[in-house]
mmCIF file of C-alpha atoms in Angstrom:
data_model
loop_
_atom_site.group_PDB
_atom_site.id
_atom_site.type_symbol
_atom_site.label_atom_id
_atom_site.label_comp_id
_atom_site.label_asym_id
_atom_site.label_seq_id
_atom_site.Cartn_x
_atom_site.Cartn_y
_atom_site.Cartn_z
ATOM 1 C CA MET A 1 0.000 0.000 0.000
ATOM 2 C CA SER A 2 1.219 3.501 -0.833
ATOM 3 C CA PRO A 3 2.217 5.478 2.292
ATOM 4 C CA MET A 4 0.571 8.599 0.810
ATOM 5 C CA GLN A 5 -3.032 8.875 -0.252
ATOM 6 C CA ARG A 6 -3.697 10.193 -3.748
ATOM 7 C CA GLU A 7 -4.914 13.601 -2.584
ATOM 8 C CA VAL A 8 -1.892 13.970 -0.306
ATOM 9 C CA ARG A 9 0.457 13.213 -3.173
ATOM 10 C CA ALA A 10 -1.363 15.832 -5.277
ATOM 11 C CA GLU A 11 -0.878 18.415 -2.520
ATOM 12 C CA VAL A 12 2.833 17.569 -2.325
ATOM 13 C CA ALA A 13 3.217 17.854 -6.103
ATOM 14 C CA ALA A 14 1.409 21.212 -6.170
ATOM 15 C CA TYR A 15 3.532 22.631 -3.344
ATOM 16 C CA LEU A 16 6.841 21.493 -4.866
ATOM 17 C CA GLY A 17 5.757 22.769 -8.274
ATOM 18 C CA ARG A 18 5.358 26.226 -6.753
ATOM 19 C CA SER A 19 8.431 26.096 -4.529
ATOM 20 C CA LEU A 20 11.351 24.372 -6.249
ATOM 21 C CA GLY A 21 13.725 26.687 -8.050
ATOM 22 C CA GLY A 22 16.647 24.271 -8.370
ATOM 23 C CA ARG A 23 17.566 20.625 -8.198
ATOM 24 C CA VAL A 24 17.232 18.600 -4.994
ATOM 25 C CA GLY A 25 18.657 15.179 -4.152
ATOM 26 C CA LEU A 26 17.201 12.621 -1.777
ATOM 27 C CA ASP A 27 19.634 10.020 -0.433
ATOM 28 C CA VAL A 28 17.684 7.297 1.397
ATOM 29 C CA TRP A 29 19.577 4.868 3.622
ATOM 30 C CA THR A 30 17.805 1.692 4.732
ATOM 31 C CA ARG A 31 18.821 -1.796 5.832
ATOM 32 C CA ALA A 32 17.230 -5.209 5.507
ATOM 33 C CA GLU A 33 15.871 -6.569 8.759
ATOM 34 C CA SER A 34 17.463 -9.861 9.811
ATOM 35 C CA GLY A 35 14.654 -10.915 12.130
ATOM 36 C CA LEU A 36 17.037 -10.955 15.088
ATOM 37 C CA VAL A 37 16.240 -8.825 18.120
ATOM 38 C CA LEU A 38 19.351 -6.876 19.046
ATOM 39 C CA PRO A 39 19.381 -5.640 22.651
ATOM 40 C CA ASP A 40 21.460 -2.563 21.843
ATOM 41 C CA ARG A 41 19.853 -1.477 18.552
ATOM 42 C CA ASP A 42 16.373 -0.473 17.437
ATOM 43 C CA GLY A 43 15.098 -2.255 14.352
ATOM 44 C CA CYS A 44 14.398 -0.484 11.056
ATOM 45 C CA THR A 45 10.639 -0.876 11.373
ATOM 46 C CA HIS A 46 9.813 1.846 8.832
ATOM 47 C CA CYS A 47 12.553 1.376 6.231
ATOM 48 C CA ASP A 48 10.176 0.210 3.507
ATOM 49 C CA ALA A 49 7.701 3.013 4.185
ATOM 50 C CA VAL A 50 10.434 5.682 4.079
ATOM 51 C CA ALA A 51 11.833 4.303 0.816
ATOM 52 C CA GLU A 52 8.392 4.212 -0.802
ATOM 53 C CA SER A 53 7.442 7.690 0.472
ATOM 54 C CA ALA A 54 10.706 9.107 -0.896
ATOM 55 C CA ARG A 55 10.065 7.405 -4.244
ATOM 56 C CA GLU A 56 6.590 8.926 -4.441
ATOM 57 C CA ILE A 57 7.868 12.392 -3.583
ATOM 58 C CA ALA A 58 10.644 12.085 -6.174
ATOM 59 C CA THR A 59 8.094 11.294 -8.889
ATOM 60 C CA THR A 60 6.204 14.539 -8.242
ATOM 61 C CA HIS A 61 8.874 16.803 -9.773
ATOM 62 C CA ASP A 62 11.591 16.396 -12.413
ATOM 63 C CA ALA A 63 14.060 18.397 -10.294
ATOM 64 C CA ILE A 64 14.111 15.754 -7.544
ATOM 65 C CA SER A 65 16.539 12.841 -7.776
ATOM 66 C CA LEU A 66 16.467 9.773 -5.534
ATOM 67 C CA THR A 67 19.398 7.525 -4.610
ATOM 68 C CA ARG A 68 18.945 4.388 -2.492
ATOM 69 C CA TYR A 69 21.654 2.964 -0.226
ATOM 70 C CA ASP A 70 21.809 -0.074 2.015
ATOM 71 C CA LEU A 71 23.527 0.658 5.318
ATOM 72 C CA ASP A 72 25.210 -2.760 5.384
ATOM 73 C CA ARG A 73 26.131 -3.204 1.718
ATOM 74 C CA HIS A 74 27.417 0.377 1.482
ATOM 75 C CA ALA A 75 29.051 0.406 4.919
ATOM 76 C CA ALA A 76 32.211 2.230 3.804
ATOM 77 C CA ARG A 77 30.191 4.976 2.125
ATOM 78 C CA ALA A 78 27.944 5.209 5.198
ATOM 79 C CA GLU A 79 30.952 5.661 7.471
ATOM 80 C CA GLU A 80 32.349 8.343 5.195
ATOM 81 C CA ALA A 81 28.991 10.175 5.191
ATOM 82 C CA GLY A 82 28.469 9.735 8.932
ATOM 83 C CA ILE A 83 25.279 7.694 8.490
ATOM 84 C CA GLU A 84 24.726 5.497 11.555
ATOM 85 C CA ARG A 85 21.041 4.545 11.597
ATOM 86 C CA ALA A 86 18.358 3.404 9.202
ATOM 87 C CA PRO A 87 16.209 4.810 7.882
ATOM 88 C CA THR A 88 18.045 8.076 7.215
ATOM 89 C CA THR A 89 17.033 10.548 4.511
ATOM 90 C CA VAL A 90 19.525 13.196 3.400
ATOM 91 C CA ILE A 91 18.069 16.181 1.526
ATOM 92 C CA ARG A 92 20.639 18.047 -0.605
ATOM 93 C CA GLY A 93 20.210 21.263 -2.549
ATOM 94 C CA GLY A 94 22.193 24.372 -3.393
ATOM 95 C CA GLY A 95 25.313 23.086 -1.660
ATOM 96 C CA ARG A 96 23.436 22.640 1.600
ATOM 97 C CA SER A 97 21.823 19.659 3.256
ATOM 98 C CA LEU A 98 19.726 18.341 6.119
ATOM 99 C CA ARG A 99 19.354 14.775 7.319
ATOM 100 C CA PHE A 100 16.279 13.205 8.848
ATOM 101 C CA VAL A 101 16.683 9.974 10.810
ATOM 102 C CA GLY A 102 13.492 7.931 11.009
ATOM 103 C CA TYR A 103 10.060 8.023 9.408
ATOM 104 C CA TRP A 104 8.748 11.478 8.502
ATOM 105 C CA SER A 105 5.056 10.627 8.621
ATOM 106 C CA GLY A 106 1.913 12.189 10.048
ATOM 107 C CA PRO A 107 2.400 15.841 11.057
ATOM 108 C CA LEU A 108 6.131 15.573 10.253
ATOM 109 C CA LEU A 109 5.556 15.134 6.513
ATOM 110 C CA ALA A 110 4.420 18.692 5.830
ATOM 111 C CA PRO A 111 7.492 20.400 7.348
ATOM 112 C CA LEU A 112 9.821 17.881 5.687
ATOM 113 C CA VAL A 113 8.355 18.634 2.256
ATOM 114 C CA THR A 114 8.576 22.347 3.055
ATOM 115 C CA VAL A 115 12.267 21.895 3.931
ATOM 116 C CA LEU A 116 12.757 20.136 0.606
ATOM 117 C CA GLY A 117 11.334 23.236 -1.073
ATOM 118 C CA LEU A 118 13.631 25.524 0.928
ATOM 119 C CA LEU A 119 16.750 23.532 0.007
ATOM 120 C CA GLY A 120 15.558 23.534 -3.582
ATOM 121 C CA GLY A 121 15.838 27.291 -3.867
ATOM 122 C CA GLY A 122 12.516 28.298 -2.364
ATOM 123 C CA VAL A 123 11.782 31.334 -0.242
ATOM 124 C CA ARG A 124 14.173 32.509 2.481
ATOM 125 C CA PRO A 125 11.943 32.870 5.546
ATOM 126 C CA LEU A 126 14.582 34.051 8.019
ATOM 127 C CA ALA A 127 14.959 37.741 8.773
ATOM 128 C CA GLU A 128 17.942 39.559 7.259
ATOM 129 C CA GLU A 129 19.602 39.908 10.659
ATOM 130 C CA GLY A 130 19.429 36.155 11.205
ATOM 131 C CA ARG A 131 20.797 35.415 7.729
ATOM 132 C CA GLU A 132 23.733 37.724 8.345
ATOM 133 C CA ALA A 133 24.504 36.077 11.704
ATOM 134 C CA LEU A 134 24.447 32.606 10.147
ATOM 135 C CA GLY A 135 26.650 33.752 7.282
ATOM 136 C CA ALA A 136 29.290 35.016 9.702
ATOM 137 C CA LEU A 137 29.763 31.894 11.853
ATOM 138 C CA PRO A 138 33.472 31.439 12.685
ATOM 139 C CA GLU A 139 33.207 27.644 12.968
ATOM 140 C CA ALA A 140 30.854 24.882 11.845
ATOM 141 C CA VAL A 141 28.225 23.736 14.353
ATOM 142 C CA ASP A 142 26.400 20.402 14.644
ATOM 143 C CA VAL A 143 22.727 20.676 15.624
ATOM 144 C CA GLU A 144 20.414 17.740 16.321
ATOM 145 C CA LEU A 145 16.702 17.970 17.105
ATOM 146 C CA ALA A 146 14.723 15.151 18.713
ATOM 147 C CA VAL A 147 11.107 14.997 17.490
ATOM 148 C CA THR A 148 8.123 12.642 17.406
ATOM 149 C CA PRO A 149 4.806 12.798 15.546
ATOM 150 C CA PHE A 150 3.017 12.863 18.911
ATOM 151 C CA ASP A 151 3.887 16.360 20.110
ATOM 152 C CA PRO A 152 2.645 19.698 18.726
ATOM 153 C CA ILE A 153 6.021 21.464 18.886
ATOM 154 C CA SER A 154 8.105 19.261 16.562
ATOM 155 C CA PRO A 155 6.697 20.487 13.208
ATOM 156 C CA GLN A 156 7.447 24.145 13.893
ATOM 157 C CA LEU A 157 11.005 23.491 15.077
ATOM 158 C CA MET A 158 11.579 21.275 12.038
ATOM 159 C CA LEU A 159 10.632 24.229 9.834
ATOM 160 C CA LEU A 160 12.951 26.553 11.729
ATOM 161 C CA LEU A 161 15.909 24.175 11.498
ATOM 162 C CA GLY A 162 15.136 23.572 7.830
ATOM 163 C CA ALA A 163 15.294 27.310 7.195
ATOM 164 C CA ILE A 164 18.625 27.485 9.042
ATOM 165 C CA ALA A 165 20.017 24.513 7.094
ATOM 166 C CA ALA A 166 18.977 26.107 3.805
ATOM 167 C CA GLU A 167 20.699 29.349 4.790
ATOM 168 C CA ALA A 168 23.922 28.231 6.478
ATOM 169 C CA ARG A 169 26.576 25.924 5.042
ATOM 170 C CA ASP A 170 28.253 25.773 8.456
ATOM 171 C CA VAL A 171 25.275 24.434 10.415
ATOM 172 C CA ASN A 172 24.996 20.651 10.116
ATOM 173 C CA VAL A 173 21.375 19.825 10.936
ATOM 174 C CA THR A 174 20.101 16.369 11.900
ATOM 175 C CA ILE A 175 16.482 15.751 12.889
ATOM 176 C CA THR A 176 15.800 12.397 14.562
ATOM 177 C CA GLU A 177 12.328 10.930 15.065
ATOM 178 C CA TYR A 178 12.783 9.241 18.432
ATOM 179 C CA ALA A 179 9.401 7.528 18.784
ATOM 180 C CA GLU A 180 10.651 4.622 16.660
ATOM 181 C CA PHE A 181 13.993 4.479 18.474
ATOM 182 C CA PRO A 182 13.078 3.832 22.135
ATOM 183 C CA LYS A 183 16.435 2.193 22.899
ATOM 184 C CA LEU A 184 18.257 5.211 21.533
ATOM 185 C CA ALA A 185 15.932 7.526 23.455
ATOM 186 C CA ALA A 186 16.690 5.674 26.691
ATOM 187 C CA ARG A 187 20.425 5.692 26.001
ATOM 188 C CA ARG A 188 20.389 9.445 25.383
ATOM 189 C CA SER A 189 17.924 10.155 28.218
ATOM 190 C CA VAL A 190 15.307 11.751 25.968
ATOM 191 C CA VAL A 191 12.313 12.232 28.274
ATOM 192 C CA GLU A 192 11.026 15.612 27.043
ATOM 193 C CA LEU A 193 10.463 17.133 23.635
ATOM 194 C CA PRO A 194 11.732 19.067 21.919
ATOM 195 C CA THR A 195 15.298 18.198 22.924
ATOM 196 C CA LEU A 196 18.025 19.981 21.021
ATOM 197 C CA TRP A 197 21.781 19.421 20.963
ATOM 198 C CA ILE A 198 23.901 22.332 19.788
ATOM 199 C CA GLY A 199 27.461 21.114 19.654
ATOM 200 C CA GLU A 200 27.924 19.127 22.856
ATOM 201 C CA ARG A 201 25.321 21.030 24.883
ATOM 202 C CA ARG A 202 21.748 19.899 25.407
ATOM 203 C CA TYR A 203 18.656 22.104 25.590
ATOM 204 C CA VAL A 204 14.981 21.286 26.193
ATOM 205 C CA GLY A 205 11.940 23.278 25.095
ATOM 206 C CA VAL A 206 10.793 25.625 22.362
ATOM 207 C CA TRP A 207 12.821 28.304 20.561
ATOM 208 C CA ARG A 208 12.083 31.445 18.609
ATOM 209 C CA ASP A 209 14.144 31.898 15.464
ATOM 210 C CA ASP A 210 16.226 34.758 16.866
ATOM 211 C CA GLU A 211 16.903 32.817 20.081
ATOM 212 C CA LEU A 212 18.057 29.704 18.268
ATOM 213 C CA ILE A 213 20.243 31.588 15.802
ATOM 214 C CA GLU A 214 21.874 33.437 18.689
ATOM 215 C CA GLN A 215 22.566 30.156 20.514
ATOM 216 C CA VAL A 216 24.086 28.632 17.378
ATOM 217 C CA ALA A 217 26.251 31.730 16.887
ATOM 218 C CA ARG A 218 27.456 31.510 20.493
ATOM 219 C CA ALA A 219 28.324 27.828 20.055
ATOM 220 C CA ALA A 220 30.303 28.606 16.896
ATOM 221 C CA ALA A 221 32.248 31.222 18.830
ATOM 222 C CA GLY A 222 32.951 28.903 21.769
ATOM 223 C CA ASN A 223 30.560 30.770 24.080
ATOM 224 C CA VAL A 224 28.665 28.260 26.267
ATOM 225 C CA GLU A 225 26.411 30.846 27.914
ATOM 226 C CA PRO A 226 22.743 29.878 27.320
ATOM 227 C CA VAL A 227 20.388 32.294 25.629
ATOM 228 C CA ILE A 228 17.545 33.440 27.877
ATOM 229 C CA ARG A 229 14.434 32.194 26.121
ATOM 230 C CA GLU A 230 10.925 33.585 26.257
ATOM 231 C CA SER A 231 9.536 30.091 26.831
ATOM 232 C CA THR A 232 10.944 26.620 27.470
ATOM 233 C CA LEU A 233 7.665 24.760 26.966
ATOM 234 C CA SER A 234 8.125 21.017 26.485
ATOM 235 C CA VAL A 235 6.036 17.838 26.435
ATOM 236 C CA PRO A 236 6.791 14.276 27.621
ATOM 237 C CA TYR A 237 8.502 11.857 25.241
ATOM 238 C CA LEU A 238 6.215 9.163 23.855
ATOM 239 C CA SER A 239 7.404 6.096 21.952
ATOM 240 C CA GLU A 240 5.306 4.369 19.305
ATOM 241 C CA GLU A 241 4.367 1.616 21.762
ATOM 242 C CA GLY A 242 3.593 4.222 24.411
ATOM 243 C CA ALA A 243 1.314 6.005 21.949
ATOM 244 C CA ARG A 244 -0.507 2.755 21.170
ATOM 245 C CA GLN A 245 -0.987 2.043 24.861
ATOM 246 C CA LEU A 246 -2.328 5.548 25.426
ATOM 247 C CA ALA A 247 -4.703 5.136 22.491
ATOM 248 C CA ARG A 248 -6.003 1.818 23.859
ATOM 249 C CA GLN A 249 -6.449 3.359 27.304
ATOM 250 C CA THR A 250 -8.315 6.326 25.844
ATOM 251 C CA ARG A 251 -10.596 4.049 23.810
ATOM 252 C CA ALA A 252 -11.365 2.006 26.894
ATOM 253 C CA GLU A 253 -12.154 5.102 28.969
ATOM 254 C CA GLN A 254 -14.281 6.752 26.278
ATOM 255 C CA GLY A 255 -15.924 3.612 24.975
ATOM 256 C CA GLY A 256 -14.915 4.354 21.391
ATOM 257 C CA ASP A 257 -12.063 5.071 18.990
ATOM 258 C CA PRO A 258 -10.609 8.549 19.496
ATOM 259 C CA GLY A 259 -8.504 8.313 16.317
ATOM 260 C CA PHE A 260 -5.266 9.042 18.159
ATOM 261 C CA PRO A 261 -3.078 10.994 15.723
ATOM 262 C CA GLY A 262 -0.196 9.022 14.292
ATOM 263 C CA VAL A 263 -1.432 5.614 15.462
ATOM 264 C CA ALA A 264 -4.669 4.736 13.705
ATOM 265 C CA PRO A 265 -4.115 3.776 10.056
ATOM 266 C CA GLY A 266 -5.390 6.431 7.680
ATOM 267 C CA THR A 267 -5.656 9.157 10.306
ATOM 268 C CA GLU A 268 -5.008 12.640 8.929
ATOM 269 C CA THR A 269 -4.105 15.900 10.575
ATOM 270 C CA SER A 270 -5.380 19.235 9.401
ATOM 271 C CA PRO A 271 -3.433 21.474 7.005
ATOM 272 C CA GLY A 272 -1.156 23.987 8.631
ATOM 273 C CA SER A 273 0.163 21.793 11.442
ATOM 274 C CA GLY A 274 3.562 22.027 9.813
ATOM 275 C CA GLY A 275 3.148 25.533 8.466
ATOM 276 C CA SER A 276 3.122 24.595 4.769
ATOM 277 C CA GLY A 277 -0.569 24.070 4.178
ATOM 278 C CA LEU A 278 -0.117 20.443 3.182
ATOM 279 C CA ILE A 279 -2.563 17.722 4.115
ATOM 280 C CA VAL A 280 -0.518 15.040 5.785
ATOM 281 C CA PRO A 281 -1.207 11.320 6.241
ATOM 282 C CA GLY A 282 -1.341 9.457 9.508
ATOM 283 C CA ARG A 283 1.090 6.839 10.626
ATOM 284 C CA GLY A 284 -0.031 3.278 10.055
#
């Protein structure tokens, strides 16, 4: 079954048709599941869905190319590229890139497609002051954002980091969907979302664009002083199994099916949850 419904695919095609001004590459890294349960590694439960979703997106526009890699068969290339987990999708455009680790479904699809448009030469949403600050970074900075499809904050921060990645060659952005990686979440003590790593330092809660750009600029300059933020709102981390359990509990309490977002097959969220106006599919 196609991961995207026909009307969703049409929305994606229409958005990319309006937004892409240059070529974009999608590198999709997956691995075949062996059937063995490894105590120290999460399985690639959504590899097939990510590969098929990427294929469908690539067919919506001639400027999008798709390259498939297997994390085991192309191990040397993976090590060179710094790819450690499957599935990983690398979006490349205009000499800049962003990588997404995991399955970008449900409310995460809209911001990911928007990021694809930004890296493909779309609009530059950041203010001029922010663009100048990012263009003057003295050193490169690694930034990783932990997200899930079960919190309302992830889509907006994905858009912000996508805009930063499209603007700054020296900011290496990774977005990881932790709901499907509970072992990794436990190992890295992810208990609240959003969790953000800028360099070696960890931050929890929401960010405005000026706040985040300032924190990145401080990290690039070796300044570890935290930016005082207007809000540090966060929500509890929820794994896929935790979301299913919560959905079952809610159904039992309400005597019906609440259609818990991201769990029930075919569930959809409303346009605008990711800021791009796309209709996005639920997570099966």
